[in-house]
PDB file of C-alpha atoms in Angstrom:
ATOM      1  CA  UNK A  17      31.132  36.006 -32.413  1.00 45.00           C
ATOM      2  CA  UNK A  18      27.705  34.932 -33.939  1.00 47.00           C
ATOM      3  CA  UNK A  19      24.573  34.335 -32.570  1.00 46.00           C
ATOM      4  CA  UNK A  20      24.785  30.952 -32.316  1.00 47.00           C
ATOM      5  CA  UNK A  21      28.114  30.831 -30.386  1.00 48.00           C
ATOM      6  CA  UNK A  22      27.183  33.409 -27.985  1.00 47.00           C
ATOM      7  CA  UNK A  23      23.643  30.804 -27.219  1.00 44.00           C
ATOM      8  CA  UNK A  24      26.076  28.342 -26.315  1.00 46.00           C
ATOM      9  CA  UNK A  25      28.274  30.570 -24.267  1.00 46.00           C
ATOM     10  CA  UNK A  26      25.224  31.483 -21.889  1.00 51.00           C
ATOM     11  CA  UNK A  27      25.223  30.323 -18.298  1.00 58.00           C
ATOM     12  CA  UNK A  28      22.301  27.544 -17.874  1.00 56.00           C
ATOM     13  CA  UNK A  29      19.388  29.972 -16.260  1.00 58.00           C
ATOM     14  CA  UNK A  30      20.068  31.872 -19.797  1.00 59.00           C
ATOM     15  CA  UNK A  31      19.750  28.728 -22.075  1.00 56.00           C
ATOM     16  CA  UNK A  32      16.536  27.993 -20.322  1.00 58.00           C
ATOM     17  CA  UNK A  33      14.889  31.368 -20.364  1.00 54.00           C
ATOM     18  CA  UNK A  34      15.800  32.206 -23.720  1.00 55.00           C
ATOM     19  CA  UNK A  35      14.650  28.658 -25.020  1.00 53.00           C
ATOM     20  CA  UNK A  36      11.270  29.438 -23.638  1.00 50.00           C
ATOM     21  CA  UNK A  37      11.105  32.438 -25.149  1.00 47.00           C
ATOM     22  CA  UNK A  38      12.548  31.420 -29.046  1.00 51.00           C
ATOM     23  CA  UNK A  39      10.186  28.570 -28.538  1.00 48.00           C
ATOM     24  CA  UNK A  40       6.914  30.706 -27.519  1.00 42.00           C
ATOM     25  CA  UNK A  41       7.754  32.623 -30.945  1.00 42.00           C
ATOM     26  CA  UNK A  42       9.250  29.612 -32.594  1.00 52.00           C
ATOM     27  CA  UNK A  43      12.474  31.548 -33.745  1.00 57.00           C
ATOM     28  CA  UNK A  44      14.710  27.805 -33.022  1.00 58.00           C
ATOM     29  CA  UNK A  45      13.678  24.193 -33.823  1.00 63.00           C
ATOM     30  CA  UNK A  46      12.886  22.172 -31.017  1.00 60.00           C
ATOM     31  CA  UNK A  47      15.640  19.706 -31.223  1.00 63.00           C
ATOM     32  CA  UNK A  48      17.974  22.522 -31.135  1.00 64.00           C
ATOM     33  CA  UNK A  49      16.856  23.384 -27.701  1.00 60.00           C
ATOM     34  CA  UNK A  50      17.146  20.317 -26.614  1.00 66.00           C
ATOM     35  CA  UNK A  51      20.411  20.065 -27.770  1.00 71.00           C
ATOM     36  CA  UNK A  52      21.296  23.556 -25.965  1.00 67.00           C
ATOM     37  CA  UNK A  53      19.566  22.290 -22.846  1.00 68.00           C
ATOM     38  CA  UNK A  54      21.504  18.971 -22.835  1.00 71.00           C
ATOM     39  CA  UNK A  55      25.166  20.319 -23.658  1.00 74.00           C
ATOM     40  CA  UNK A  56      24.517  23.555 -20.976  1.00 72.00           C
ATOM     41  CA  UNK A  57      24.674  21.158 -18.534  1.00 78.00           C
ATOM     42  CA  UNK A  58      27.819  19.770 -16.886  1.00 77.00           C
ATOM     43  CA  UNK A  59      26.673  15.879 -16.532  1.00 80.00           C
ATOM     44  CA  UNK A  60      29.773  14.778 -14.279  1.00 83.00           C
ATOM     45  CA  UNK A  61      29.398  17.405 -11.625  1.00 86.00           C
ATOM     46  CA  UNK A  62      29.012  15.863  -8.343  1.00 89.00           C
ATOM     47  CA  UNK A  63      25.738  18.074  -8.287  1.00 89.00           C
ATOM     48  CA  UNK A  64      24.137  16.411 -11.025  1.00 88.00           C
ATOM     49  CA  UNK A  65      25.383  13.312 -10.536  1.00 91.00           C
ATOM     50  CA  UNK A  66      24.058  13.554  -6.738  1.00 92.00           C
ATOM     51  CA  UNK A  67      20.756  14.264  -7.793  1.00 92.00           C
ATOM     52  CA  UNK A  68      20.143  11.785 -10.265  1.00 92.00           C
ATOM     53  CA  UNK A  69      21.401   9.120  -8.053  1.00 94.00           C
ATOM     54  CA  UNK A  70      19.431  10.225  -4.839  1.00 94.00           C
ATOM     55  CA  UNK A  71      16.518   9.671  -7.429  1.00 93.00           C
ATOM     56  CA  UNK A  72      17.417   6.512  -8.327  1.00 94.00           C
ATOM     57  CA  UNK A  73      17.594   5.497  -4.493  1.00 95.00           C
ATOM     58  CA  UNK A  74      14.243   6.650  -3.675  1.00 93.00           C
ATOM     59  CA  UNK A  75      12.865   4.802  -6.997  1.00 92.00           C
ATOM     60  CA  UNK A  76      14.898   1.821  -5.747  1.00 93.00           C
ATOM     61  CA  UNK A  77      13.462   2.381  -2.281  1.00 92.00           C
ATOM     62  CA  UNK A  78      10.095   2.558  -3.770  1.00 90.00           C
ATOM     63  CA  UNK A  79      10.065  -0.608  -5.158  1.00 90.00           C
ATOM     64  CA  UNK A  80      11.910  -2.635  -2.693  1.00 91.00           C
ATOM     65  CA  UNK A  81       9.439  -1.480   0.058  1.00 87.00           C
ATOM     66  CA  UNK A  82       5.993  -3.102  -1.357  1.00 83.00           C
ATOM     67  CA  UNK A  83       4.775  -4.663   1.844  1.00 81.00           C
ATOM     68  CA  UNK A  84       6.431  -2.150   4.127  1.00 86.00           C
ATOM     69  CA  UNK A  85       3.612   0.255   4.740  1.00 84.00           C
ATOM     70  CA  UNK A  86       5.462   2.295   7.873  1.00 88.00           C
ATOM     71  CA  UNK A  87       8.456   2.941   6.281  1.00 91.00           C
ATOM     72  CA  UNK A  88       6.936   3.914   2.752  1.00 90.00           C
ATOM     73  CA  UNK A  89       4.635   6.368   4.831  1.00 90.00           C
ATOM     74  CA  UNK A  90       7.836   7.860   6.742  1.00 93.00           C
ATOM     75  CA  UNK A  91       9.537   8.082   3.516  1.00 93.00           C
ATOM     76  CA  UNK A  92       6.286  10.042   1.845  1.00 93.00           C
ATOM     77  CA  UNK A  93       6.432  12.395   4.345  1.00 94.00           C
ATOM     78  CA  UNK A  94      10.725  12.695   3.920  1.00 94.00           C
ATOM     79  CA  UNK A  95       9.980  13.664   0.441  1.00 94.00           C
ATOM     80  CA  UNK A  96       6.923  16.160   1.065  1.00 93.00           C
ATOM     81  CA  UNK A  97       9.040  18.088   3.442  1.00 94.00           C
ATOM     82  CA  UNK A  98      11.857  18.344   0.585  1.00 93.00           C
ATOM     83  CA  UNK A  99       9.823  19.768  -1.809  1.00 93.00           C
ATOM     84  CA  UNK A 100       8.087  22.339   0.262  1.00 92.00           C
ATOM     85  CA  UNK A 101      11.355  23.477   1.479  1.00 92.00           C
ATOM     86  CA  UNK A 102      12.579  23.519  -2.090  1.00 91.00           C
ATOM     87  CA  UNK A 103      12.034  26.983  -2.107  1.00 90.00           C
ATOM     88  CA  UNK A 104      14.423  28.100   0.300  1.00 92.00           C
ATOM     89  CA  UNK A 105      17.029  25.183  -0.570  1.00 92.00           C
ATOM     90  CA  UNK A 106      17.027  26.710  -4.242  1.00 90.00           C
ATOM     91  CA  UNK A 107      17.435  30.390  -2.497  1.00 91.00           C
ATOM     92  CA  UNK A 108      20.676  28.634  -0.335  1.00 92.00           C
ATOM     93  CA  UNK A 109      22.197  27.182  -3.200  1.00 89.00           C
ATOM     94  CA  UNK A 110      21.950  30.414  -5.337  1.00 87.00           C
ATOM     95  CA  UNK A 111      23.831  32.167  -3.153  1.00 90.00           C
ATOM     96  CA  UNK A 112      26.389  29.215  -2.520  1.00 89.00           C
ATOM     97  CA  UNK A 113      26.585  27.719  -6.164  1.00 86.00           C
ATOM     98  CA  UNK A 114      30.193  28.223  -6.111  1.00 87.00           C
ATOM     99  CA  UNK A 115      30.470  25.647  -3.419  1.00 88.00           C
ATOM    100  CA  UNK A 116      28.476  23.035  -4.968  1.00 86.00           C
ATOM    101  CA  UNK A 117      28.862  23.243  -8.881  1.00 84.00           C
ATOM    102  CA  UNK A 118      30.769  24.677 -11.813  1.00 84.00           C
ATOM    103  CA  UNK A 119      27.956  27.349 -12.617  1.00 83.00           C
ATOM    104  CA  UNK A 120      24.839  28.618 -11.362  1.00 83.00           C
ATOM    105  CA  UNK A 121      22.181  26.734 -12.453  1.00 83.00           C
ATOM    106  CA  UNK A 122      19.716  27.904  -9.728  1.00 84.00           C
ATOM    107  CA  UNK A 123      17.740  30.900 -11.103  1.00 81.00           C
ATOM    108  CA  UNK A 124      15.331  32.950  -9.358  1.00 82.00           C
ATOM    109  CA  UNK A 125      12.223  31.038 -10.634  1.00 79.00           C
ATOM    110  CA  UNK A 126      13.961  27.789  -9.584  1.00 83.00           C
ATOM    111  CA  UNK A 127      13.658  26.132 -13.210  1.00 82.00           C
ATOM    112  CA  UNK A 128      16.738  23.714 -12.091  1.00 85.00           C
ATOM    113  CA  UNK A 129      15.718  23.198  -8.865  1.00 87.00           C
ATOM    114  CA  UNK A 130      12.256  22.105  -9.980  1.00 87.00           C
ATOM    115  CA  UNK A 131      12.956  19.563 -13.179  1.00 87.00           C
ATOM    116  CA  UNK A 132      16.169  18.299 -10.971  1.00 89.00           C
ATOM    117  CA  UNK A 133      14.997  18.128  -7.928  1.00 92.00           C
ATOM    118  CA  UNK A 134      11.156  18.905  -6.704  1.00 92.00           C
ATOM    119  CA  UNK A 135       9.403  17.527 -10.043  1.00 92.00           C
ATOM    120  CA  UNK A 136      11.308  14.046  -9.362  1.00 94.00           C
ATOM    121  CA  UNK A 137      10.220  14.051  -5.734  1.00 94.00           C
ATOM    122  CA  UNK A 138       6.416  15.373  -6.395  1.00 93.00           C
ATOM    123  CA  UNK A 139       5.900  12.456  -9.072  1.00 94.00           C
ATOM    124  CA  UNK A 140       8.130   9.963  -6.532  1.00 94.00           C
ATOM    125  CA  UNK A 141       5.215  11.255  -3.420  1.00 93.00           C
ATOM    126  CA  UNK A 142       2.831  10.742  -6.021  1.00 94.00           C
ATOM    127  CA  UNK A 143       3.434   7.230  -6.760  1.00 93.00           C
ATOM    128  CA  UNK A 144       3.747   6.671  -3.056  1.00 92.00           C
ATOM    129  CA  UNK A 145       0.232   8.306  -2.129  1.00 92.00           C
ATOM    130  CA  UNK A 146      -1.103   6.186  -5.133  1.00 92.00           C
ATOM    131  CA  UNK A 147       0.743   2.861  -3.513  1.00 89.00           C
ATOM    132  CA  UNK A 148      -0.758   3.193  -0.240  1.00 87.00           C
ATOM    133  CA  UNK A 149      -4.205   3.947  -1.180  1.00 89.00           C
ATOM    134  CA  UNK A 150      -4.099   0.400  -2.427  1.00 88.00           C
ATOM    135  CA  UNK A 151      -2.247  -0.972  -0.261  1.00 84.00           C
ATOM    136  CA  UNK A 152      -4.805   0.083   2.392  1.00 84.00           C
ATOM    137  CA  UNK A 153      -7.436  -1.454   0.124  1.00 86.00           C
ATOM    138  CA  UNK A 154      -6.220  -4.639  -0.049  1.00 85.00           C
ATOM    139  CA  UNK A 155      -5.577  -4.852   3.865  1.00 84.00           C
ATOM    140  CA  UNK A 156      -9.203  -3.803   4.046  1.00 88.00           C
ATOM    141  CA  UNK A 157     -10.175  -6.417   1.543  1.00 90.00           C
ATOM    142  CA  UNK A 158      -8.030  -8.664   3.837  1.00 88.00           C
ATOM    143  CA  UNK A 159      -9.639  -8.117   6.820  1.00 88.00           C
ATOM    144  CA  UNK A 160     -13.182  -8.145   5.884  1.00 88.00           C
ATOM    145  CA  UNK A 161     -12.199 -11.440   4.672  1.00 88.00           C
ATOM    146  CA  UNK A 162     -11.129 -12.810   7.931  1.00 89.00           C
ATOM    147  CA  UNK A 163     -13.898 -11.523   9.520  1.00 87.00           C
ATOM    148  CA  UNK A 164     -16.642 -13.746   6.955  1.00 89.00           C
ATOM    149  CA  UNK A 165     -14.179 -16.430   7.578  1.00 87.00           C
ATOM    150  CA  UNK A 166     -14.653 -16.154  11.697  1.00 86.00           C
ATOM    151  CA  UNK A 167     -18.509 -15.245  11.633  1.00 85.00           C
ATOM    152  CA  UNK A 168     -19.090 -18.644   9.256  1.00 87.00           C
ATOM    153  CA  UNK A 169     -16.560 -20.746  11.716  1.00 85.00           C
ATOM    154  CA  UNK A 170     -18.305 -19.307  14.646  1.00 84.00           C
ATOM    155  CA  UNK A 171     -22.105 -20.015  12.772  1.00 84.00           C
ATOM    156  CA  UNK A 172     -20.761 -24.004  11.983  1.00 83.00           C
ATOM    157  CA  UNK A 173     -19.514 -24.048  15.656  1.00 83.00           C
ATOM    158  CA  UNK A 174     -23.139 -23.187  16.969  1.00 79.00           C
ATOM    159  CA  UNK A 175     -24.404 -25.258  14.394  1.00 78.00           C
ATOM    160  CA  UNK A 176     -22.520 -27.835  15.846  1.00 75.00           C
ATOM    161  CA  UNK A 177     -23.421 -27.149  19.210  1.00 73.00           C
ATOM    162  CA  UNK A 178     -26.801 -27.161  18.472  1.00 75.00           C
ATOM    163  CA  UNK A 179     -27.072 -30.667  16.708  1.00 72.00           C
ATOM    164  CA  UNK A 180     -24.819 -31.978  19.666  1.00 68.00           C
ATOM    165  CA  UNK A 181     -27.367 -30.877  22.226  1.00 64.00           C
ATOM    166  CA  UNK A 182     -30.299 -32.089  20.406  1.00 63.00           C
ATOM    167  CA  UNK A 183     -28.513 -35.523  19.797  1.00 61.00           C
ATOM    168  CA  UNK A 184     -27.486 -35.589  23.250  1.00 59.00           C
ATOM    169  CA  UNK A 185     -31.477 -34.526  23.979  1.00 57.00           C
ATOM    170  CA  UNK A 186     -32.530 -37.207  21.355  1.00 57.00           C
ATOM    171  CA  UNK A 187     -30.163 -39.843  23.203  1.00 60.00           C
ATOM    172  CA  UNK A 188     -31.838 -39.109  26.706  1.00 63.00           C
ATOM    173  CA  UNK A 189     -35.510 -39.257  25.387  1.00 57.00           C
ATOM    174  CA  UNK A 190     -34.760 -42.554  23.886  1.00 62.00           C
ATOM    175  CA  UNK A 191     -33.151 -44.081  26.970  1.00 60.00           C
ATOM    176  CA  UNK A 192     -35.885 -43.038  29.006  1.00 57.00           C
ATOM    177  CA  UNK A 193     -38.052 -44.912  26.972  1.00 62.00           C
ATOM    178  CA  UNK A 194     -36.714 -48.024  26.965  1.00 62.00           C
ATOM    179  CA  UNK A 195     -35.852 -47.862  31.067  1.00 61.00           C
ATOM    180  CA  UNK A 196     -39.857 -46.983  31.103  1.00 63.00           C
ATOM    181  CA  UNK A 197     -40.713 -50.033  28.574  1.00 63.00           C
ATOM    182  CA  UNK A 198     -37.960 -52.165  30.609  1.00 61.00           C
ATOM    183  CA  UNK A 199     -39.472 -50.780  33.969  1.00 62.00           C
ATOM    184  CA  UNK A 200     -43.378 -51.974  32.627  1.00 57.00           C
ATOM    185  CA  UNK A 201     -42.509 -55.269  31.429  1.00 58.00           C
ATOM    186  CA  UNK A 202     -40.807 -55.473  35.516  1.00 57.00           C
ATOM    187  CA  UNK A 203     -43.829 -54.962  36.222  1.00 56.00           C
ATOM    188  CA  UNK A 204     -45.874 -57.042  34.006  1.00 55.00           C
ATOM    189  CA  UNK A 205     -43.799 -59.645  35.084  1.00 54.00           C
ATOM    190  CA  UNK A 206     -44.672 -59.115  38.841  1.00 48.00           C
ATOM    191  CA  UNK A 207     -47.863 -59.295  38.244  1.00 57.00           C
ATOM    192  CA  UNK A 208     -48.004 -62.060  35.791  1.00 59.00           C
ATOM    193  CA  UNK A 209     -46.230 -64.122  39.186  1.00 56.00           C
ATOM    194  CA  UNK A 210     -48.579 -63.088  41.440  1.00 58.00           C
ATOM    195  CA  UNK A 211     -51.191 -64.289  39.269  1.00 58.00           C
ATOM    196  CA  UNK A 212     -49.677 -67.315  38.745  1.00 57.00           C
ATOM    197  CA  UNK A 213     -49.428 -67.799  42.885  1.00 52.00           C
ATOM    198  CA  UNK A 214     -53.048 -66.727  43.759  1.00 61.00           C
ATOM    199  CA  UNK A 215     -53.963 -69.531  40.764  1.00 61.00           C
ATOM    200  CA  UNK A 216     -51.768 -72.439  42.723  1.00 60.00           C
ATOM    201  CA  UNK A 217     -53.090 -71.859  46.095  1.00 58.00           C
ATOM    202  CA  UNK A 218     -56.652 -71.763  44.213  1.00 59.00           C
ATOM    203  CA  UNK A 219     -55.957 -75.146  43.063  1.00 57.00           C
ATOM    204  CA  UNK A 220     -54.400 -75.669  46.215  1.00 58.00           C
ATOM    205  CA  UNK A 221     -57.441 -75.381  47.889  1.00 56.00           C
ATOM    206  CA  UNK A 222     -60.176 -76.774  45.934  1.00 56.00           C
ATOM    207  CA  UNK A 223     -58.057 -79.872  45.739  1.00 54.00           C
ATOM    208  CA  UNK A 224     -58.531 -80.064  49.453  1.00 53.00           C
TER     209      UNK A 224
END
């Protein structure tokens, strides 16, 4: 058996260890790890498959939830508590590969567990963390817009007000005018008869 066959015949935790090392000292191309990588790992198994769709829900999620702040922020903190237990998940399922896949692809330094399963979920939070930052900037862009939008109705209100009262004021003044101009011409008036009286009963008299 050469080399190359026993490479291939490596569990996955080999493949990726001793690809790190022929690639620190260059002793393989790099498509040829890649090519080990991809073909070491079993694509149906219900583990793979599993965790590849459970990332594609959470992108899905992700993008359906836009104006949903709540649930994006429950969701962020779903996926923060994953990957700091990812430690002891990837310790469970070492011990209990058997049960859940074809071959153990859960190592000691958690290589699988991390490009599979925490790396999604850290870049996933990360989007998130970046999504509500501006979401909360745009609701604070929001409501420092309503509030200009009150203070200026509430200014033109008083405005308003204002020219109301001194319109109102401006009214009064100008009917108290004319009732005093109305009232003195009364009286003008009066007087004008009276004068016209004491002049009759002067004529009155000297005619007599």
């Amino acid at each position: 058996m050469d080399a190359e066959t026993k490479f291939r015949e490596m569990d996955w935790a080999g493949i990726v260890r001793k690809s790190l090392v022929q690639r620190i000292f260059k002793d393989r191309p790099l498509y040829h790890q890649i090519e080990d990588f991809v073909s070491a790992i079993g694509w149906g198994e219900p583990l793979i498959v599993g965790l590849l769709s459970m990332n594609a829900v959470i992108l899905v999620l992700i993008l359906l939830t836009r104006k949903h702040f709540t649930f994006r922020a429950v969701l962020f903190f779903v996926i923060a508590g994953l990957v700091s237990s990812s430690k002891y998940i990837n310790a469970w399922c070492r011990t209990h590969w058997e049960a859940i896949a074809t071959q153990n692809y859960f190592d000691e330094d958690g290589v699988f567990c991390v490009m599979f399963f925490a790396g999604p979920l850290l870049c996933w939070g990360f989007w998130l963390v970046i999504c509500m930052v501006w979401s909360s900037g745009e609701l604070l862009i929001e409501v420092k817009r309503r509030e200009l939008k009150d203070a200026l109705k509430k200014r033109r209100t008083k405005n308003e007000a204002n020219s109301s009262a001194a319109d109102g004021a401006a009214d009064t003044g100008r009917h108290g005018e004319e009732k005093q101009t109305q009232m003195a011409a009364g009286e003008g008036g009066v007087q004008q008869q009276e004068g016209g009286v004491r002049e009759r009963k002067k004529g009155e008299g000297a005619a007599e």
